[in-house]
mmCIF file of C-alpha atoms in Angstrom:
data_model
loop_
_atom_site.group_PDB
_atom_site.id
_atom_site.type_symbol
_atom_site.label_atom_id
_atom_site.label_comp_id
_atom_site.label_asym_id
_atom_site.label_seq_id
_atom_site.Cartn_x
_atom_site.Cartn_y
_atom_site.Cartn_z
ATOM 1 C CA GLN X 1 -25.935 -34.317 -20.872
ATOM 2 C CA LYS X 2 -22.437 -35.472 -21.758
ATOM 3 C CA ALA X 3 -21.688 -32.135 -23.481
ATOM 4 C CA LEU X 4 -22.950 -30.269 -20.412
ATOM 5 C CA ALA X 5 -20.745 -32.369 -18.122
ATOM 6 C CA VAL X 6 -17.721 -31.602 -20.299
ATOM 7 C CA LEU X 7 -18.609 -27.905 -20.231
ATOM 8 C CA LYS X 8 -18.881 -27.901 -16.436
ATOM 9 C CA THR X 9 -15.543 -29.704 -16.084
ATOM 10 C CA ASP X 10 -13.859 -27.208 -18.378
ATOM 11 C CA TYR X 11 -15.482 -24.324 -16.514
ATOM 12 C CA SER X 12 -14.243 -25.676 -13.181
ATOM 13 C CA ARG X 13 -10.719 -26.002 -14.576
ATOM 14 C CA GLN X 14 -10.768 -22.414 -15.848
ATOM 15 C CA GLU X 15 -12.079 -21.182 -12.474
ATOM 16 C CA LYS X 16 -9.173 -22.878 -10.664
ATOM 17 C CA LYS X 17 -6.721 -21.337 -13.109
ATOM 18 C CA LEU X 18 -8.321 -17.937 -12.541
ATOM 19 C CA GLY X 19 -8.037 -18.357 -8.774
ATOM 20 C CA LYS X 20 -4.317 -19.086 -9.051
ATOM 21 C CA ILE X 21 -3.772 -16.062 -11.313
ATOM 22 C CA ASN X 22 -5.745 -13.820 -8.946
ATOM 23 C CA ASN X 23 -3.565 -14.881 -5.999
ATOM 24 C CA GLN X 24 -0.431 -14.148 -8.051
ATOM 25 C CA LEU X 25 -1.860 -10.761 -9.028
ATOM 26 C CA SER X 26 -2.557 -9.960 -5.389
ATOM 27 C CA ASP X 27 1.017 -10.776 -4.338
ATOM 28 C CA THR X 28 2.531 -8.876 -7.270
ATOM 29 C CA LYS X 29 0.354 -5.829 -6.554
ATOM 30 C CA LYS X 30 1.607 -5.790 -2.949
ATOM 31 C CA ASP X 31 5.213 -5.931 -4.226
ATOM 32 C CA VAL X 32 4.570 -3.037 -6.622
ATOM 33 C CA ILE X 33 3.012 -0.898 -3.876
ATOM 34 C CA SER X 34 5.913 -1.690 -1.510
ATOM 35 C CA LEU X 35 8.539 -0.832 -4.168
ATOM 36 C CA GLU X 36 6.795 2.431 -5.050
ATOM 37 C CA THR X 37 6.851 3.396 -1.363
ATOM 38 C CA GLU X 38 10.567 2.529 -1.050
ATOM 39 C CA ILE X 39 11.428 4.488 -4.213
ATOM 40 C CA THR X 40 9.553 7.550 -2.945
ATOM 41 C CA SER X 41 11.448 7.321 0.350
ATOM 42 C CA LEU X 42 14.809 6.939 -1.442
ATOM 43 C CA LYS X 43 14.114 9.967 -3.646
ATOM 44 C CA ALA X 44 13.257 12.043 -0.589
ATOM 45 C CA SER X 45 16.447 10.853 1.126
ATOM 46 C CA LEU X 46 18.522 11.747 -1.934
ATOM 47 C CA LEU X 47 16.979 15.197 -2.028
ATOM 48 C CA THR X 48 17.846 15.751 1.651
ATOM 49 C CA ILE X 49 21.425 14.550 1.100
ATOM 50 C CA THR X 50 21.816 16.781 -1.973
ATOM 51 C CA ASP X 51 20.689 19.811 0.019
ATOM 52 C CA GLU X 52 23.161 18.930 2.783
ATOM 53 C CA ILE X 53 25.985 18.569 0.222
ATOM 54 C CA GLU X 54 25.263 22.046 -1.155
ATOM 55 C CA ARG X 55 25.233 23.447 2.387
ATOM 56 C CA GLN X 56 28.598 21.824 3.174
ATOM 57 C CA LYS X 57 30.096 23.153 -0.065
ATOM 58 C CA THR X 58 28.975 26.680 0.827
ATOM 59 C CA ILE X 59 30.521 26.392 4.298
ATOM 60 C CA ILE X 60 33.787 25.014 2.865
ATOM 61 C CA ASP X 61 33.987 27.812 0.274
ATOM 62 C CA LYS X 62 33.564 30.454 2.988
ATOM 63 C CA GLN X 63 36.166 28.815 5.269
ATOM 64 C CA GLN X 64 38.671 28.495 2.432
ATOM 65 C CA GLU X 65 38.137 32.126 1.494
ATOM 66 C CA TRP X 66 38.707 33.188 5.134
ATOM 67 C CA LEU X 67 41.935 31.182 5.383
ATOM 68 C CA LYS X 68 43.205 32.532 2.066
ATOM 69 C CA SER X 69 42.506 36.081 3.210
ATOM 70 C CA ASP X 70 44.138 35.457 6.593
ATOM 71 C CA LEU X 71 47.286 33.915 5.098
ATOM 72 C CA ARG X 72 47.481 36.651 2.452
ATOM 73 C CA SER X 73 47.307 39.340 5.148
ATOM 74 C CA ALA X 74 49.942 37.553 7.237
ATOM 75 C CA TYR X 75 52.256 37.288 4.234
ATOM 76 C CA GLN X 76 51.790 40.904 3.141
ATOM 77 C CA SER X 77 52.367 42.295 6.625
ATOM 78 C CA GLY X 78 55.280 39.967 7.233
ATOM 79 C CA SER X 79 53.813 38.867 10.536
ATOM 80 C CA PRO X 80 56.628 38.149 12.993
ATOM 81 C CA SER X 81 56.766 35.100 15.159
ATOM 82 C CA LYS X 82 55.563 35.051 18.738
ATOM 83 C CA LEU X 83 59.175 35.249 19.979
ATOM 84 C CA ALA X 84 59.903 38.241 17.738
ATOM 85 C CA LEU X 85 56.846 40.074 19.046
ATOM 86 C CA ILE X 86 57.972 39.516 22.653
ATOM 87 C CA MET X 87 61.638 40.439 22.075
ATOM 88 C CA GLY X 88 60.740 43.542 20.056
ATOM 89 C CA GLN X 89 58.820 45.153 22.921
ATOM 90 C CA LYS X 90 60.607 47.222 25.529
ATOM 91 C CA ASP X 91 57.572 47.344 27.778
ATOM 92 C CA PRO X 92 57.020 43.931 29.443
ATOM 93 C CA THR X 93 53.272 44.578 29.604
ATOM 94 C CA SER X 94 53.107 45.295 25.884
ATOM 95 C CA ALA X 95 55.241 42.250 25.173
ATOM 96 C CA ALA X 96 52.882 40.013 27.150
ATOM 97 C CA ARG X 97 49.862 41.503 25.432
ATOM 98 C CA MET X 98 51.377 40.986 21.975
ATOM 99 C CA ALA X 99 52.240 37.376 22.873
ATOM 100 C CA VAL X 100 48.627 36.695 23.850
ATOM 101 C CA TYR X 101 47.437 38.314 20.631
ATOM 102 C CA ALA X 102 49.788 36.195 18.531
ATOM 103 C CA GLU X 103 48.660 33.070 20.342
ATOM 104 C CA TYR X 104 45.021 34.010 19.716
ATOM 105 C CA LEU X 105 45.652 34.460 15.990
ATOM 106 C CA ASN X 106 47.376 31.100 15.733
ATOM 107 C CA ASP X 107 44.585 29.344 17.668
ATOM 108 C CA ALA X 108 41.891 30.968 15.526
ATOM 109 C CA ARG X 109 43.709 29.947 12.355
ATOM 110 C CA GLN X 110 44.154 26.371 13.613
ATOM 111 C CA SER X 111 40.467 26.151 14.597
ATOM 112 C CA LYS X 112 39.438 27.282 11.132
ATOM 113 C CA ILE X 113 41.700 24.675 9.526
ATOM 114 C CA GLU X 114 40.294 21.904 11.735
ATOM 115 C CA ALA X 115 36.725 23.017 11.008
ATOM 116 C CA LEU X 116 37.497 23.049 7.273
ATOM 117 C CA GLN X 117 38.908 19.530 7.471
ATOM 118 C CA ALA X 118 35.819 18.335 9.368
ATOM 119 C CA HIS X 119 33.466 19.801 6.760
ATOM 120 C CA GLU X 120 35.516 18.320 3.920
ATOM 121 C CA LYS X 121 35.308 14.913 5.616
ATOM 122 C CA ARG X 122 31.547 15.344 6.051
ATOM 123 C CA LEU X 123 31.230 16.295 2.371
ATOM 124 C CA GLU X 124 33.190 13.221 1.318
ATOM 125 C CA HIS X 125 30.910 11.017 3.445
ATOM 126 C CA LEU X 126 27.754 12.586 1.987
ATOM 127 C CA GLN X 127 29.012 12.151 -1.567
ATOM 128 C CA GLY X 128 29.701 8.490 -0.858
ATOM 129 C CA GLN X 129 26.242 8.113 0.680
ATOM 130 C CA THR X 130 24.726 9.736 -2.408
ATOM 131 C CA GLU X 131 26.369 7.178 -4.677
ATOM 132 C CA THR X 132 25.111 4.333 -2.482
ATOM 133 C CA GLU X 133 21.566 5.747 -2.437
ATOM 134 C CA LYS X 134 21.640 6.208 -6.220
ATOM 135 C CA GLU X 135 22.743 2.605 -6.736
ATOM 136 C CA THR X 136 19.985 1.368 -4.402
ATOM 137 C CA LEU X 137 17.427 3.542 -6.176
ATOM 138 C CA SER X 138 18.538 2.227 -9.559
ATOM 139 C CA VAL X 139 18.118 -1.367 -8.375
ATOM 140 C CA LYS X 140 14.662 -0.602 -6.913
ATOM 141 C CA VAL X 141 13.550 1.122 -10.143
ATOM 142 C CA ASP X 142 14.695 -1.866 -12.211
ATOM 143 C CA THR X 143 12.901 -4.250 -9.844
ATOM 144 C CA LEU X 144 9.732 -2.133 -10.002
ATOM 145 C CA LYS X 145 9.869 -2.181 -13.799
ATOM 146 C CA LYS X 146 10.142 -5.974 -13.818
ATOM 147 C CA LYS X 147 7.351 -6.346 -11.254
ATOM 148 C CA SER X 148 5.128 -3.968 -13.234
ATOM 149 C CA GLU X 149 5.778 -5.959 -16.405
ATOM 150 C CA GLU X 150 5.014 -9.152 -14.485
ATOM 151 C CA TYR X 151 1.792 -7.595 -13.192
ATOM 152 C CA GLN X 152 0.688 -6.548 -16.689
ATOM 153 C CA LYS X 153 1.516 -10.006 -18.015
ATOM 154 C CA LEU X 154 -0.642 -11.579 -15.288
ATOM 155 C CA LYS X 155 -3.456 -9.121 -16.060
ATOM 156 C CA ARG X 156 -3.388 -10.150 -19.726
ATOM 157 C CA LYS X 157 -3.407 -13.784 -18.675
ATOM 158 C CA GLN X 158 -6.312 -13.070 -16.315
ATOM 159 C CA ASN X 159 -8.272 -11.380 -19.110
ATOM 160 C CA LYS X 160 -7.743 -14.379 -21.391
ATOM 161 C CA VAL X 161 -9.047 -16.762 -18.742
ATOM 162 C CA LEU X 162 -12.008 -14.470 -18.029
ATOM 163 C CA ALA X 163 -12.784 -14.390 -21.758
ATOM 164 C CA LYS X 164 -12.732 -18.189 -21.878
ATOM 165 C CA ILE X 165 -15.031 -18.387 -18.861
ATOM 166 C CA LYS X 166 -17.444 -15.912 -20.440
ATOM 167 C CA GLN X 167 -17.365 -17.871 -23.687
ATOM 168 C CA LYS X 168 -18.188 -21.102 -21.878
ATOM 169 C CA MET X 169 -21.029 -19.431 -20.001
ATOM 170 C CA ASN X 170 -22.483 -18.000 -23.206
ATOM 171 C CA LYS X 171 -22.759 -21.547 -24.517
ATOM 172 C CA SER X 172 -25.019 -22.529 -21.670
ATOM 173 C CA ARG X 173 -27.301 -20.369 -19.532
ATOM 174 C CA ASN X 174 -28.229 -23.368 -17.470
ATOM 175 C CA ASN X 175 -25.860 -22.441 -14.609
ATOM 176 C CA ILE X 176 -28.371 -22.178 -11.737
ATOM 177 C CA GLN X 177 -27.246 -25.507 -10.331
ATOM 178 C CA GLY X 178 -23.607 -24.346 -10.290
ATOM 179 C CA PHE X 179 -24.568 -21.031 -8.704
ATOM 180 C CA GLU X 180 -26.576 -22.756 -5.975
ATOM 181 C CA LYS X 181 -23.599 -25.029 -5.357
ATOM 182 C CA ASP X 182 -21.337 -21.963 -4.941
ATOM 183 C CA LYS X 183 -23.888 -20.379 -2.621
ATOM 184 C CA ALA X 184 -24.140 -23.571 -0.581
ATOM 185 C CA HIS X 185 -20.345 -23.667 -0.395
ATOM 186 C CA LEU X 186 -20.277 -20.134 1.002
ATOM 187 C CA ASP X 187 -23.117 -20.952 3.415
ATOM 188 C CA ARG X 188 -21.169 -23.946 4.742
ATOM 189 C CA LEU X 189 -18.066 -21.795 5.045
ATOM 190 C CA MET X 190 -19.980 -19.151 6.989
ATOM 191 C CA ASN X 191 -21.416 -21.766 9.352
ATOM 192 C CA GLU X 192 -17.945 -23.173 9.968
ATOM 193 C CA LEU X 193 -16.523 -19.701 10.602
ATOM 194 C CA ILE X 194 -19.350 -18.883 12.999
ATOM 195 C CA ALA X 195 -18.576 -22.044 14.940
ATOM 196 C CA LEU X 196 -14.812 -21.407 15.033
ATOM 197 C CA GLU X 197 -14.497 -17.629 15.381
ATOM 198 C CA SER X 198 -15.561 -15.141 18.047
ATOM 199 C CA VAL X 199 -14.935 -11.444 18.457
ATOM 200 C CA ALA X 200 -13.845 -9.741 21.666
ATOM 201 C CA SER X 201 -16.713 -7.778 23.183
ATOM 202 C CA ASN X 202 -14.665 -5.091 24.913
ATOM 203 C CA LEU X 203 -13.767 -2.984 21.884
ATOM 204 C CA GLU X 204 -14.310 0.749 22.295
ATOM 205 C CA GLN X 205 -16.576 1.191 19.265
ATOM 206 C CA LYS X 206 -20.329 0.587 19.380
ATOM 207 C CA PRO X 207 -21.573 -2.913 18.605
ATOM 208 C CA PHE X 208 -22.417 -3.567 14.966
ATOM 209 C CA GLN X 209 -26.151 -4.010 15.635
ATOM 210 C CA GLN X 210 -26.412 -0.497 17.085
ATOM 211 C CA LEU X 211 -25.237 1.143 13.851
ATOM 212 C CA LYS X 212 -28.027 0.081 11.512
ATOM 213 C CA GLY X 213 -28.523 2.789 8.902
ATOM 214 C CA LYS X 214 -25.345 4.621 9.937
ATOM 215 C CA LEU X 215 -22.514 2.579 8.366
ATOM 216 C CA SER X 216 -20.355 4.066 5.612
ATOM 217 C CA PRO X 217 -20.165 2.087 2.343
ATOM 218 C CA PRO X 218 -16.997 0.046 1.741
ATOM 219 C CA VAL X 219 -16.157 1.874 -1.509
ATOM 220 C CA ASP X 220 -16.926 5.183 -3.156
ATOM 221 C CA GLY X 221 -19.054 3.790 -5.946
ATOM 222 C CA LYS X 222 -22.623 3.725 -7.196
ATOM 223 C CA VAL X 223 -24.774 0.717 -6.326
ATOM 224 C CA ALA X 224 -25.596 -1.068 -9.579
ATOM 225 C CA GLN X 225 -27.467 -4.116 -8.206
ATOM 226 C CA LEU X 226 -29.646 -4.252 -5.110
ATOM 227 C CA PHE X 227 -30.338 -7.004 -2.618
ATOM 228 C CA GLY X 228 -33.279 -9.227 -3.557
ATOM 229 C CA ARG X 229 -33.383 -8.359 -7.240
ATOM 230 C CA THR X 230 -33.539 -11.208 -9.768
ATOM 231 C CA ARG X 231 -30.357 -12.081 -11.632
ATOM 232 C CA GLN X 232 -30.951 -12.168 -15.366
ATOM 233 C CA SER X 233 -28.338 -14.868 -15.871
ATOM 234 C CA THR X 234 -29.608 -17.340 -13.245
ATOM 235 C CA GLY X 235 -33.105 -16.313 -12.215
ATOM 236 C CA THR X 236 -32.010 -16.336 -8.562
ATOM 237 C CA LYS X 237 -32.029 -13.422 -6.126
ATOM 238 C CA TRP X 238 -29.108 -11.184 -5.243
ATOM 239 C CA LYS X 239 -27.947 -11.905 -1.671
ATOM 240 C CA GLY X 240 -25.853 -8.723 -1.546
ATOM 241 C CA ILE X 241 -25.288 -5.539 -3.531
ATOM 242 C CA TRP X 242 -22.905 -4.657 -6.357
ATOM 243 C CA PHE X 243 -20.920 -1.399 -6.354
ATOM 244 C CA LYS X 244 -19.547 -0.037 -9.612
ATOM 245 C CA THR X 245 -15.971 1.154 -8.980
ATOM 246 C CA ARG X 246 -12.803 2.194 -10.739
ATOM 247 C CA PRO X 247 -10.069 -0.502 -10.834
ATOM 248 C CA GLY X 248 -7.433 0.009 -8.133
ATOM 249 C CA GLU X 249 -9.768 1.646 -5.601
ATOM 250 C CA ALA X 250 -9.279 0.750 -1.931
ATOM 251 C CA VAL X 251 -11.945 -1.320 -0.179
ATOM 252 C CA HIS X 252 -12.552 -0.276 3.464
ATOM 253 C CA ALA X 253 -13.912 -2.173 6.452
ATOM 254 C CA ILE X 254 -17.321 -0.722 7.353
ATOM 255 C CA HIS X 255 -16.843 -1.549 11.060
ATOM 256 C CA HIS X 256 -14.161 -2.861 13.406
ATOM 257 C CA GLY X 257 -13.661 -6.603 13.492
ATOM 258 C CA GLN X 258 -11.374 -9.533 12.767
ATOM 259 C CA ILE X 259 -10.386 -10.922 9.375
ATOM 260 C CA ILE X 260 -11.496 -14.563 9.336
ATOM 261 C CA PHE X 261 -11.232 -15.299 5.612
ATOM 262 C CA SER X 262 -8.934 -13.722 2.994
ATOM 263 C CA GLU X 263 -8.373 -15.742 -0.160
ATOM 264 C CA TRP X 264 -9.929 -16.806 -3.444
ATOM 265 C CA LEU X 265 -13.339 -18.522 -3.367
ATOM 266 C CA ARG X 266 -15.068 -19.893 -6.422
ATOM 267 C CA GLY X 267 -17.933 -17.660 -7.518
ATOM 268 C CA TYR X 268 -16.713 -14.751 -5.339
ATOM 269 C CA GLY X 269 -13.137 -14.192 -6.566
ATOM 270 C CA LEU X 270 -10.681 -12.781 -4.032
ATOM 271 C CA LEU X 271 -12.909 -12.567 -0.959
ATOM 272 C CA VAL X 272 -12.514 -10.952 2.492
ATOM 273 C CA ILE X 273 -14.855 -11.874 5.376
ATOM 274 C CA LEU X 274 -14.922 -9.772 8.560
ATOM 275 C CA ASP X 275 -16.339 -10.974 11.885
ATOM 276 C CA HIS X 276 -17.888 -8.032 13.796
ATOM 277 C CA GLY X 277 -19.108 -10.004 16.788
ATOM 278 C CA ASN X 278 -22.589 -11.072 17.873
ATOM 279 C CA ASN X 279 -22.830 -13.232 14.711
ATOM 280 C CA TYR X 280 -22.589 -10.260 12.312
ATOM 281 C CA TYR X 281 -20.335 -10.632 9.273
ATOM 282 C CA THR X 282 -19.498 -8.582 6.173
ATOM 283 C CA LEU X 283 -18.246 -10.028 2.874
ATOM 284 C CA TYR X 284 -16.223 -8.155 0.223
ATOM 285 C CA GLY X 285 -15.859 -10.059 -3.052
ATOM 286 C CA HIS X 286 -14.224 -9.800 -6.497
ATOM 287 C CA ASN X 287 -11.125 -7.878 -5.414
ATOM 288 C CA GLU X 288 -7.920 -7.455 -7.367
ATOM 289 C CA SER X 289 -5.640 -7.970 -4.355
ATOM 290 C CA LEU X 290 -5.996 -8.606 -0.614
ATOM 291 C CA LEU X 291 -4.226 -6.469 2.019
ATOM 292 C CA LYS X 292 -5.036 -8.374 5.227
ATOM 293 C CA LYS X 293 -4.578 -11.919 6.500
ATOM 294 C CA PRO X 294 -6.875 -14.083 8.643
ATOM 295 C CA GLY X 295 -6.495 -13.262 12.334
ATOM 296 C CA GLU X 296 -5.707 -9.575 11.809
ATOM 297 C CA TRP X 297 -7.891 -6.953 13.495
ATOM 298 C CA VAL X 298 -9.063 -3.870 11.617
ATOM 299 C CA MET X 299 -10.870 -0.680 12.565
ATOM 300 C CA SER X 300 -13.679 1.047 10.724
ATOM 301 C CA GLY X 301 -12.332 2.638 7.542
ATOM 302 C CA ASP X 302 -9.138 0.554 7.377
ATOM 303 C CA PRO X 303 -8.243 -0.582 3.820
ATOM 304 C CA ILE X 304 -8.577 -4.367 3.517
ATOM 305 C CA ALA X 305 -8.318 -4.944 -0.245
ATOM 306 C CA ILE X 306 -7.739 -3.322 -3.626
ATOM 307 C CA ASN X 307 -10.781 -3.526 -5.867
ATOM 308 C CA GLY X 308 -10.703 -4.200 -9.572
ATOM 309 C CA GLY X 309 -12.327 -7.586 -10.097
ATOM 310 C CA SER X 310 -15.395 -8.090 -12.268
ATOM 311 C CA ILE X 311 -18.433 -10.320 -12.099
ATOM 312 C CA THR X 312 -17.637 -12.178 -15.257
ATOM 313 C CA SER X 313 -18.628 -15.326 -13.423
ATOM 314 C CA LYS X 314 -21.692 -16.862 -11.900
ATOM 315 C CA GLN X 315 -22.337 -13.651 -9.974
ATOM 316 C CA GLY X 316 -23.905 -12.018 -13.022
ATOM 317 C CA SER X 317 -21.715 -12.003 -16.159
ATOM 318 C CA SER X 318 -21.693 -8.243 -16.564
ATOM 319 C CA GLY X 319 -17.919 -7.823 -16.936
ATOM 320 C CA GLN X 320 -18.270 -4.570 -14.943
ATOM 321 C CA SER X 321 -15.445 -3.764 -12.539
ATOM 322 C CA GLY X 322 -16.736 -3.398 -9.003
ATOM 323 C CA LEU X 323 -17.230 -4.814 -5.510
ATOM 324 C CA TYR X 324 -19.701 -7.479 -4.389
ATOM 325 C CA PHE X 325 -20.785 -6.762 -0.796
ATOM 326 C CA GLU X 326 -22.893 -8.778 1.672
ATOM 327 C CA ILE X 327 -23.943 -8.442 5.301
ATOM 328 C CA ARG X 328 -24.832 -11.649 7.149
ATOM 329 C CA GLN X 329 -26.457 -12.231 10.509
ATOM 330 C CA ASN X 330 -26.249 -15.747 11.954
ATOM 331 C CA GLY X 331 -25.061 -16.924 8.539
ATOM 332 C CA GLN X 332 -28.111 -15.496 6.706
ATOM 333 C CA ALA X 333 -27.805 -12.658 4.177
ATOM 334 C CA VAL X 334 -29.616 -9.427 5.115
ATOM 335 C CA ASN X 335 -30.274 -6.327 3.016
ATOM 336 C CA PRO X 336 -27.116 -4.102 3.163
ATOM 337 C CA SER X 337 -29.147 -1.054 2.060
ATOM 338 C CA ASN X 338 -30.892 -1.044 5.465
ATOM 339 C CA TRP X 339 -27.517 -0.849 7.223
ATOM 340 C CA LEU X 340 -25.671 1.697 5.103
ATOM 341 C CA ALA X 341 -25.999 5.423 5.739
ATOM 342 C CA LYS X 342 -28.258 7.474 3.497
ATOM 343 C CA SER X 343 -25.131 9.020 1.941
ATOM 344 C CA ALA X 344 -24.455 5.723 0.130
ATOM 345 C CA LYS X 345 -25.082 6.048 -3.625
ATOM 346 C CA LEU X 346 -28.166 3.859 -3.811
ATOM 347 C CA PRO X 347 -30.250 3.810 -6.994
#
């Protein structure tokens, strides 16, 4: 009994450590996604600026060539001044016409010079902007590298803790009491949430209860464990279903509702609970990171988490990456297979 108590204490300590690591992983993953988005935007901006620089250079080259040609022609022909053109004409009408022509040439030349100066100024500005964008991009890339290294370090740390938890569990299969305690904890949490939360009834979509058998699954994965089946590790029944997924896959809300829980919960990992109104709730467990906070509203199909957790815990000890999914009515688990559309990959 004493050895079992020590084992349970150690297990609880490892679970708390795992919860802290999972929260850090979730935050770091968000930072990585945000940095990747910013870097993509900066690269696109740099590409646009580079194209504009090339366009300005082409315009400047053409204007310089025009001015060179104009000045060369004026020099070769020895173009007289406006006064000389006027004084050299005996016919007053011709003199006036030549004066206008000379004025036109001078104005055209001056306009070209001013346009050239404006384009050169624009080019200088763009080149300066390019340097600034490149410096910003360099900083973002360095930050992303550090965040990615931090993420991988946390993943290795997470794997070590998971290995310790699995090792402890292999020493004792007598974990039914702990599982029932976790289940009771979740049941109490659900009852509290039901008492505290309510969903607005005037949303445009159909009520949850009218979509039985028509709801899309939360992930694109095959169902590996069905509701009501006996768990080999505990002898208890599954209260939800387990989807096999690839790590990093988005988890989607199956119906509109409000996020009422979004954090780590012992036995369920990083967990999201959605309130769909009329005492219907959906639970999405064992995620790698969470994308929504309590109080936020989501629509059907909105991403709410990034999957990648495993059930190397009291949920089954398979070590298989995937999503644990439940549907509850009035706090009681119901069979999700009856609610999901036939297109769901059920065994």
